Coordinates of C-alpha atoms in Angstrom, one line a residue:
X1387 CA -5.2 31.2 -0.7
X1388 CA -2.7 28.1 -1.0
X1389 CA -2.0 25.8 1.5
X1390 CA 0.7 26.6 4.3
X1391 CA 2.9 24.1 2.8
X1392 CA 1.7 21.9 -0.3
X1393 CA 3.3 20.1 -2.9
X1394 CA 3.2 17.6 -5.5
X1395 CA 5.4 15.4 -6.7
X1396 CA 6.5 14.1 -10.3
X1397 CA 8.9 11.4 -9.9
X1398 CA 9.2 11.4 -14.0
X1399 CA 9.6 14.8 -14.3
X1400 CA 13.3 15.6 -13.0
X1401 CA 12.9 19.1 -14.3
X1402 CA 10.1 19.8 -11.5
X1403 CA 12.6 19.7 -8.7
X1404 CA 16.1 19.0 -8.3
X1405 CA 18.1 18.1 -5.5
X1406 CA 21.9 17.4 -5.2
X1407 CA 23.1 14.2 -4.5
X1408 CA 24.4 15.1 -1.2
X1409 CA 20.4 15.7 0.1
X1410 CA 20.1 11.7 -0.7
X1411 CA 19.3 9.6 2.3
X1412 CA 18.9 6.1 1.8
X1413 CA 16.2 4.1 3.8
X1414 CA 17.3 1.9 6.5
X1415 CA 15.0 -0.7 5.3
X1416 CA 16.1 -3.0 2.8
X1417 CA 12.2 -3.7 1.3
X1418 CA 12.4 0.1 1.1
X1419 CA 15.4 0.1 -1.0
X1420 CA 14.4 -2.5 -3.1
X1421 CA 10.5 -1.4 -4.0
X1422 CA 11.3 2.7 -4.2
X1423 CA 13.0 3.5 -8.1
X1424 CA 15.8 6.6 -7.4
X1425 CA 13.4 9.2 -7.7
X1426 CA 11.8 8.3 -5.2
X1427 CA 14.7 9.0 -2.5
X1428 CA 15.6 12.1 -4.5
X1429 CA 12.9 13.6 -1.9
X1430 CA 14.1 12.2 1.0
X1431 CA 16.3 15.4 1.6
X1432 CA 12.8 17.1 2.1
X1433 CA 11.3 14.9 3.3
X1434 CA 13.9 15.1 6.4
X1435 CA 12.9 18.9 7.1
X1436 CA 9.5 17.8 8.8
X1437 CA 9.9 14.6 10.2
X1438 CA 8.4 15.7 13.2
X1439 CA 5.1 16.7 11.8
X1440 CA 1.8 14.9 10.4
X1441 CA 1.4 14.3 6.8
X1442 CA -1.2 13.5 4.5
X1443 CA -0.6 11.2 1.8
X1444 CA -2.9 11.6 -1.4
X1445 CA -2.7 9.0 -4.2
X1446 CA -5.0 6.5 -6.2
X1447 CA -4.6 2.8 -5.0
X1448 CA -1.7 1.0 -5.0
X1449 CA 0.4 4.3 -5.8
X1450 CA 2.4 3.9 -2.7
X1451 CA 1.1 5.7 -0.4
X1452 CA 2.1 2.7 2.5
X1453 CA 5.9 2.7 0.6
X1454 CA 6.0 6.6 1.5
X1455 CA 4.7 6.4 4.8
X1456 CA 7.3 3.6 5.9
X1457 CA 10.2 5.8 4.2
X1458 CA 9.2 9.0 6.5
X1459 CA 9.4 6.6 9.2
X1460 CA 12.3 5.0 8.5
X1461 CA 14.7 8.0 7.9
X1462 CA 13.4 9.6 11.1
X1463 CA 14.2 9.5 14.1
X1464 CA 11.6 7.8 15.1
X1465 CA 12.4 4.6 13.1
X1466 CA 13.7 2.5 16.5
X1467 CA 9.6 2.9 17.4
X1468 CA 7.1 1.0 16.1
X1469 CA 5.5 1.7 12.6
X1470 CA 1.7 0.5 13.0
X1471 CA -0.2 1.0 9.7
X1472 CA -4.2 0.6 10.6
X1473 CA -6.3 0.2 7.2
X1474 CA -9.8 2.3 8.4
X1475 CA -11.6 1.1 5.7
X1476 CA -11.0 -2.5 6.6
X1477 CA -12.6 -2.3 9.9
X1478 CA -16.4 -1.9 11.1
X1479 CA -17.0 1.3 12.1
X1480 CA -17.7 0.8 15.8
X1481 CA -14.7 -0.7 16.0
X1482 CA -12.3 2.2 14.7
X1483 CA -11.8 3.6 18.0
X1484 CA -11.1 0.4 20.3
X1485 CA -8.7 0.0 17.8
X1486 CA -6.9 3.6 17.8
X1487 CA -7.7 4.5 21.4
X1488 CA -7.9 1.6 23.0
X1489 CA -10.7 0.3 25.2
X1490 CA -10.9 -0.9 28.6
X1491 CA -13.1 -4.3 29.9
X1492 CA -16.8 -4.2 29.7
X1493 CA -16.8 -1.4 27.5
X1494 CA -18.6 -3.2 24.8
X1495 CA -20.3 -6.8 24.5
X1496 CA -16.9 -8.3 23.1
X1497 CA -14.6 -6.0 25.6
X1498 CA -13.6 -9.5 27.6
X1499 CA -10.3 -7.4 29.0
X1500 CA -8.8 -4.0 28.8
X1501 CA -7.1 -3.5 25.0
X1502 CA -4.0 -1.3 23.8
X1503 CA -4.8 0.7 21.4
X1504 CA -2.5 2.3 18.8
X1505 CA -1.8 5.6 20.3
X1506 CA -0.4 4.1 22.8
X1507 CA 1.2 0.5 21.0
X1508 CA 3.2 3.5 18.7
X1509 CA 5.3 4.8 21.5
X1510 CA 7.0 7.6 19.5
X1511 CA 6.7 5.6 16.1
X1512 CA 4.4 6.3 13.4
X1513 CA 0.7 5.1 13.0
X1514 CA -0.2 5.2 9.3
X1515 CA -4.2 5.7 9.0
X1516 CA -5.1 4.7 5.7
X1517 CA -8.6 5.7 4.0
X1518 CA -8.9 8.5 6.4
X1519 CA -11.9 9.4 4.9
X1520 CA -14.1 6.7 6.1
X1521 CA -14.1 7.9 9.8
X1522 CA -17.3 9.8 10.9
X1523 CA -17.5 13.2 12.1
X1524 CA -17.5 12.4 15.5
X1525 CA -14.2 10.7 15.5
X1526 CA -12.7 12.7 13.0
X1527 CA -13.2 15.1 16.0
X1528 CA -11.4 12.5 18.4
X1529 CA -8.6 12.5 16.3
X1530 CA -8.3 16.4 16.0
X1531 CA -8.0 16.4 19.5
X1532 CA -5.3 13.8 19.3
X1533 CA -3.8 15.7 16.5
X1534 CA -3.4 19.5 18.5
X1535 CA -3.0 18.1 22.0
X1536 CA -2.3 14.1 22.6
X1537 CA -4.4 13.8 24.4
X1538 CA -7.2 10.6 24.3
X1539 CA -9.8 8.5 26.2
X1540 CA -10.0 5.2 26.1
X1541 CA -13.4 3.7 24.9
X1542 CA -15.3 3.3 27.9
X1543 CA -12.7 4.8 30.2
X1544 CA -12.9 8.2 31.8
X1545 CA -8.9 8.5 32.2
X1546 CA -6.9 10.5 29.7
X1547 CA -3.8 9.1 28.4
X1548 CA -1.6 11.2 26.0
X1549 CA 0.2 10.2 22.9
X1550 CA 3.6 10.9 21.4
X1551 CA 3.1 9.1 17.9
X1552 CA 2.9 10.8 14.9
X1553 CA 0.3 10.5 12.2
X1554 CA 0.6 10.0 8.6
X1555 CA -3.0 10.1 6.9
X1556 CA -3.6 8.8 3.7
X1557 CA -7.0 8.6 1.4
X1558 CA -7.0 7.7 -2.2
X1559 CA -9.8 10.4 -2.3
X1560 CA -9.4 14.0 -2.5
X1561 CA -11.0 15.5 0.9
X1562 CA -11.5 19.0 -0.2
X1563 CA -15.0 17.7 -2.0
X1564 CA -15.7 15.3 1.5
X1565 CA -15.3 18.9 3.1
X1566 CA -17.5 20.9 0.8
X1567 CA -20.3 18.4 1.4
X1568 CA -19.6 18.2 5.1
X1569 CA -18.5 14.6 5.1
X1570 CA -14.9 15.6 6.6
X1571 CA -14.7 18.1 9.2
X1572 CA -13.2 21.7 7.3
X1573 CA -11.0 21.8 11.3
X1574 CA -9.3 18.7 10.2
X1575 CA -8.4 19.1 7.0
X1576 CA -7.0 22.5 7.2
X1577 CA -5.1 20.7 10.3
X1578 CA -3.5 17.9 8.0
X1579 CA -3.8 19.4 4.2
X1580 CA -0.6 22.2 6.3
X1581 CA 1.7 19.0 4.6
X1582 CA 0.4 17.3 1.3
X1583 CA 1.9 14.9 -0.4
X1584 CA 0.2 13.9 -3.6
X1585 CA 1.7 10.8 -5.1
X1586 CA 1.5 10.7 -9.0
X1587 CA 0.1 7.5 -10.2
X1588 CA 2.0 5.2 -12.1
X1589 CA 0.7 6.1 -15.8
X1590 CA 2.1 10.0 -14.9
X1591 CA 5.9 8.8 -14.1
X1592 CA 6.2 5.9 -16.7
X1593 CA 10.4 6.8 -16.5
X1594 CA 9.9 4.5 -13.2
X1595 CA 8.6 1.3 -15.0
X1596 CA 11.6 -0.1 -16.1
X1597 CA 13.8 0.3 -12.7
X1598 CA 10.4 -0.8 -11.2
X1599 CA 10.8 -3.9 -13.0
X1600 CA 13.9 -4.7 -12.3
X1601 CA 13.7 -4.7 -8.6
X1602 CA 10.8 -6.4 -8.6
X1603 CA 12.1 -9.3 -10.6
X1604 CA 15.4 -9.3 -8.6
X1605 CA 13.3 -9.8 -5.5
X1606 CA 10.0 -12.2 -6.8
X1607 CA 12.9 -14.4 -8.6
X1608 CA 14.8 -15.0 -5.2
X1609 CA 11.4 -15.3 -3.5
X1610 CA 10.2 -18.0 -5.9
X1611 CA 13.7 -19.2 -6.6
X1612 CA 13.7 -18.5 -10.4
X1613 CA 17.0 -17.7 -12.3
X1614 CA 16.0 -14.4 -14.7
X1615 CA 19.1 -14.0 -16.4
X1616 CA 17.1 -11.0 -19.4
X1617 CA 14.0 -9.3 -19.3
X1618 CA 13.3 -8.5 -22.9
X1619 CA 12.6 -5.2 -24.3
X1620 CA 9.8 -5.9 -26.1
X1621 CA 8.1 -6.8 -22.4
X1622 CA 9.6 -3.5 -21.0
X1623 CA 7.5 -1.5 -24.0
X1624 CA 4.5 -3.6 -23.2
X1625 CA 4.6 -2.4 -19.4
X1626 CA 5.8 0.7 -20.9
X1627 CA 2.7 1.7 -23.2
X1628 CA 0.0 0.1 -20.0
X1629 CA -1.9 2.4 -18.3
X1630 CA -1.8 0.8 -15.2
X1631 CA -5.1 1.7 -13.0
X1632 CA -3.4 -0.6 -9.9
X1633 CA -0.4 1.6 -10.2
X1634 CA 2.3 0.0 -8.8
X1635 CA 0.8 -3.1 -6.7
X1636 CA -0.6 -3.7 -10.2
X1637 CA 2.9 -3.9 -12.0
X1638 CA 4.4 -5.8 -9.3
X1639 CA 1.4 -8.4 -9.5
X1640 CA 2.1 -8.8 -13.3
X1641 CA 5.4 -9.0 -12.6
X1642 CA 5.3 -11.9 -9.7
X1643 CA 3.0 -14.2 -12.6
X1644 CA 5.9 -13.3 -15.2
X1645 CA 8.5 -14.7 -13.3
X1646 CA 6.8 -18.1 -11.8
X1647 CA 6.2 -18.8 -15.5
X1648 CA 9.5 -18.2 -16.0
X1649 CA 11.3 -21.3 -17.1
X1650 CA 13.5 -20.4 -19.9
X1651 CA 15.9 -17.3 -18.1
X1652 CA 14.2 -15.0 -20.1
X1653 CA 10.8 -12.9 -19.5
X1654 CA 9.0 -12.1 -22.6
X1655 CA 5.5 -10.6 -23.4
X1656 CA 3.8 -14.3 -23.7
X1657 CA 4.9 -14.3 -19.7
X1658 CA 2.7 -11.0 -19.5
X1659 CA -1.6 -11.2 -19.1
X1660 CA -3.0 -10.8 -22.6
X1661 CA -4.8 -7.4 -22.0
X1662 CA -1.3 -6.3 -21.0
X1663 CA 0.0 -7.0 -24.3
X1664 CA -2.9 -5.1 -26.0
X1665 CA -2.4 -2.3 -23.8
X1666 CA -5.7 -2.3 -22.1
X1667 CA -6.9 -2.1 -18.9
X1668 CA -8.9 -5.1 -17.7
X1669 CA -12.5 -5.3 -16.2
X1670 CA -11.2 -4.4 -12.2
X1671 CA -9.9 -2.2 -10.2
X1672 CA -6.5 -4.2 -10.0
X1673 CA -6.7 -6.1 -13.5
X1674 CA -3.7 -8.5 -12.6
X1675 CA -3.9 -11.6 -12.4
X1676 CA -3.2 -11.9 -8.8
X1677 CA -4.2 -14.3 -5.7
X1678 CA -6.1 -11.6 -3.4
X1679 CA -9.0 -11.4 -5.9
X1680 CA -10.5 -12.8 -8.4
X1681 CA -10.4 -11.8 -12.0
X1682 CA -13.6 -11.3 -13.1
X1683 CA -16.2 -10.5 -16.6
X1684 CA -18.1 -7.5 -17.0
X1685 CA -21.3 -9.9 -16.3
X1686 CA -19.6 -10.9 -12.7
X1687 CA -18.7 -14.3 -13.4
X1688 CA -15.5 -15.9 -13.4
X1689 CA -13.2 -15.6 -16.8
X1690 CA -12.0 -19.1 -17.1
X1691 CA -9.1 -18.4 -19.0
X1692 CA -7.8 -15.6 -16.2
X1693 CA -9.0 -18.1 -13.5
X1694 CA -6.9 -21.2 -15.4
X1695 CA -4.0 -18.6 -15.1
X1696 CA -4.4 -18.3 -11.4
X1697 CA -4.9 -22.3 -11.1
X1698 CA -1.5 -22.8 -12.7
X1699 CA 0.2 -20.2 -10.5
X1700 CA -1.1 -22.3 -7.3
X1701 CA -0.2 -25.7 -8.9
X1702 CA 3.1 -24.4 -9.9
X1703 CA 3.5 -23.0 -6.3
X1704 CA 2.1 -26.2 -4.6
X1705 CA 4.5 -28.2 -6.2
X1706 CA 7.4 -26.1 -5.4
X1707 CA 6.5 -26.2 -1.8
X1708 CA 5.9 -30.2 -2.1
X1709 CA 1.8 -29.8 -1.9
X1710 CA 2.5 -27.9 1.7
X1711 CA -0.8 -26.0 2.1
X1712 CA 0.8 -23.3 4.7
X1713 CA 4.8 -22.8 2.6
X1714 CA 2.4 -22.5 -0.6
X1715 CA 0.1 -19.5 1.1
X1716 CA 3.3 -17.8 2.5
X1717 CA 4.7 -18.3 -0.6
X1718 CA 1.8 -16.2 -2.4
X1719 CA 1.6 -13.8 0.1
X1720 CA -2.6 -15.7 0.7
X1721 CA -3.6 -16.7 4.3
X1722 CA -4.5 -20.5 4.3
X1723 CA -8.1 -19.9 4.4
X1724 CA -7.9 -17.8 1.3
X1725 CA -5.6 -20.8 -0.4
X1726 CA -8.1 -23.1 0.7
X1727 CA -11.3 -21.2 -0.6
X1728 CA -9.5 -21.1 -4.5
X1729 CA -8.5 -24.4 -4.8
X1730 CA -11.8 -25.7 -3.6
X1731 CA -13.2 -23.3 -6.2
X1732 CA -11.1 -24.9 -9.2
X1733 CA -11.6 -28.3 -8.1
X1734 CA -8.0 -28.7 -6.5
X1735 CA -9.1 -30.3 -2.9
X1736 CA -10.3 -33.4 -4.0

């Protein structure tokens, strides 16, 4: 039996569904505008039909699933609300519910005052709960409740608040197999899979690649203040004929080290990571060479000519930002500590 309502989307494949121009909506958001190709907002027509409800986002990493979520948020009317995206798998476990529900003082050791928590913070906005499925059973159950009825307790309070937020979920997993091995409550799923979104990854809608590339270079040459004046084709095929495993956080990571090598007004394939060119996926999850991690050998240890690459791209950036530790991190989009921590690792603090 399918789903009540459950869909997939192939943003290459304008045959799959077609929408007249006149169901177009464009995002208030400008970053919306500039990261989401056309395709992308051919949808927003349908997507309009259910603002009001929760949706579950499925996609591999860095596929867009965040994009999405802000661009049902922003074309509702809820957009004058906060959006609060909370990242599950980035906090410890017994934390997850301070954090959605809220907690009040002495709840806990660390509970030094009563806390917010995003049910509440969201007013009417959107709360975006990414890697659903690394809640437990017992607050996936919590959040069923908050789901059918609003309604919430605090952590160590006995008062019920209720919630008017909506929820978009998203997991880079698919949950039907969490269910069948009773990881993820069957209740729950059934609850959120009534509105799927599946998000293609990037190596399933290549027609996006080359209007991908140019917004991204429009924005990353502002950001960095680079003049592009011609992207070569040659580098369009390149990116082209990649599989790209990081999706599209990948191709926008590639394309940020493109441009601040950039020197000529032109970006060419020797601006592009070598296993780019070859058309092979490197040794990561996120093969870029980018600033949040570091690229790394099937062994585990550093690949010095990757790691030189990222050295340059902080030297380049520290001397844009005349050696300013904290204009260099927000220029990379780093914190300071992380800046710190890799120019201490290639010898750049001395």
């Amino acid at each position: 039996m399918v789903d009540d309502f459950q869909f997939r989307v192939h943003f290459g494949d304008r045959g799959n569904v077609r929408w007249k121009r006149h169901h177009l909506v464009r995002a208030r958001s400008d970053n919306l505008s500039t990261h989401w190709p056309h395709e992308w907002h051919s949808y927003v027509g349908l997507v309009r039909n259910w603002l009001c409800h929760h949706w579950l986002l499925i996609g591999e990493t860095g596929s867009g699933k965040t994009f999405l979520s802000q661009l049902i948020h922003e074309v509702s009317p809820r957009r004058n609300d906060p959006f609060l995206p909370v990242a599950c798998g980035a906090l410890p476990a017994e934390l997850i519910e301070s954090e959605l529900f809220g907690h009040v003082k002495g709840a806990f050791t660390s509970a030094h005052a009563d806390k917010e928590g995003k049910f509440i913070a969201a007013g009417r906005g959107t709360i975006l709960l990414d890697e659903i499925d690394v809640l437990g059973l017992e607050q996936q159950v919590k959040l069923l409740r908050v789901i059918e009825t609003g309604e919430f307790e605090p952590v160590g309070s006995n008062q019920t608040l209720k919630s008017e937020a909506r929820l978009v979920v998203a997991s880079n997993l698919d949950l039907q197999p969490l269910v069948e091995n009773n990881k993820f409550r069957p209740d729950l799923y059934y609850r959120l899979n009534m509105l799927k979104f599946e998000i293609p990854p990037l190596r399933e809608r290549k027609p996006d690649i080359p209007v991908l590339v140019t917004r991204f270079v429009k924005q990353l040459a502002e950001k960095h203040n680079v003049q592009i004046d011609r992207i070569d084709d040659e580098l369009l095929m390149a990116l082209y004929n990649y599989p790209w495993p990081g999706n599209v956080r990948e191709l926008e990571n590639v394309i940020q080290r493109a441009v601040i090598y950039c020197r000529e007004g032109v970006l060419t394939v020797d601006h592009l990571p070598p296993h780019i060119v070859m058309g092979e996926a490197g040794p990561t999850n996120d093969p870029s060479v980018t600033l949040n991690s570091s690229p790394m050998t099937v062994d585990n240890k550093p690949n010095s000519q990757m790691a030189m690459t990222e050295r340059e791209i902080i030297e380049q950036s520290l001397y844009k930002n005349n050696h300013s530790r904290t204009k260099t991190a927000k220029d990379l989009g780093i914190s300071r500590v992380t800046l710190y921590n890799k120019m201490k690792k290639y010898g750049m603090t001395k």
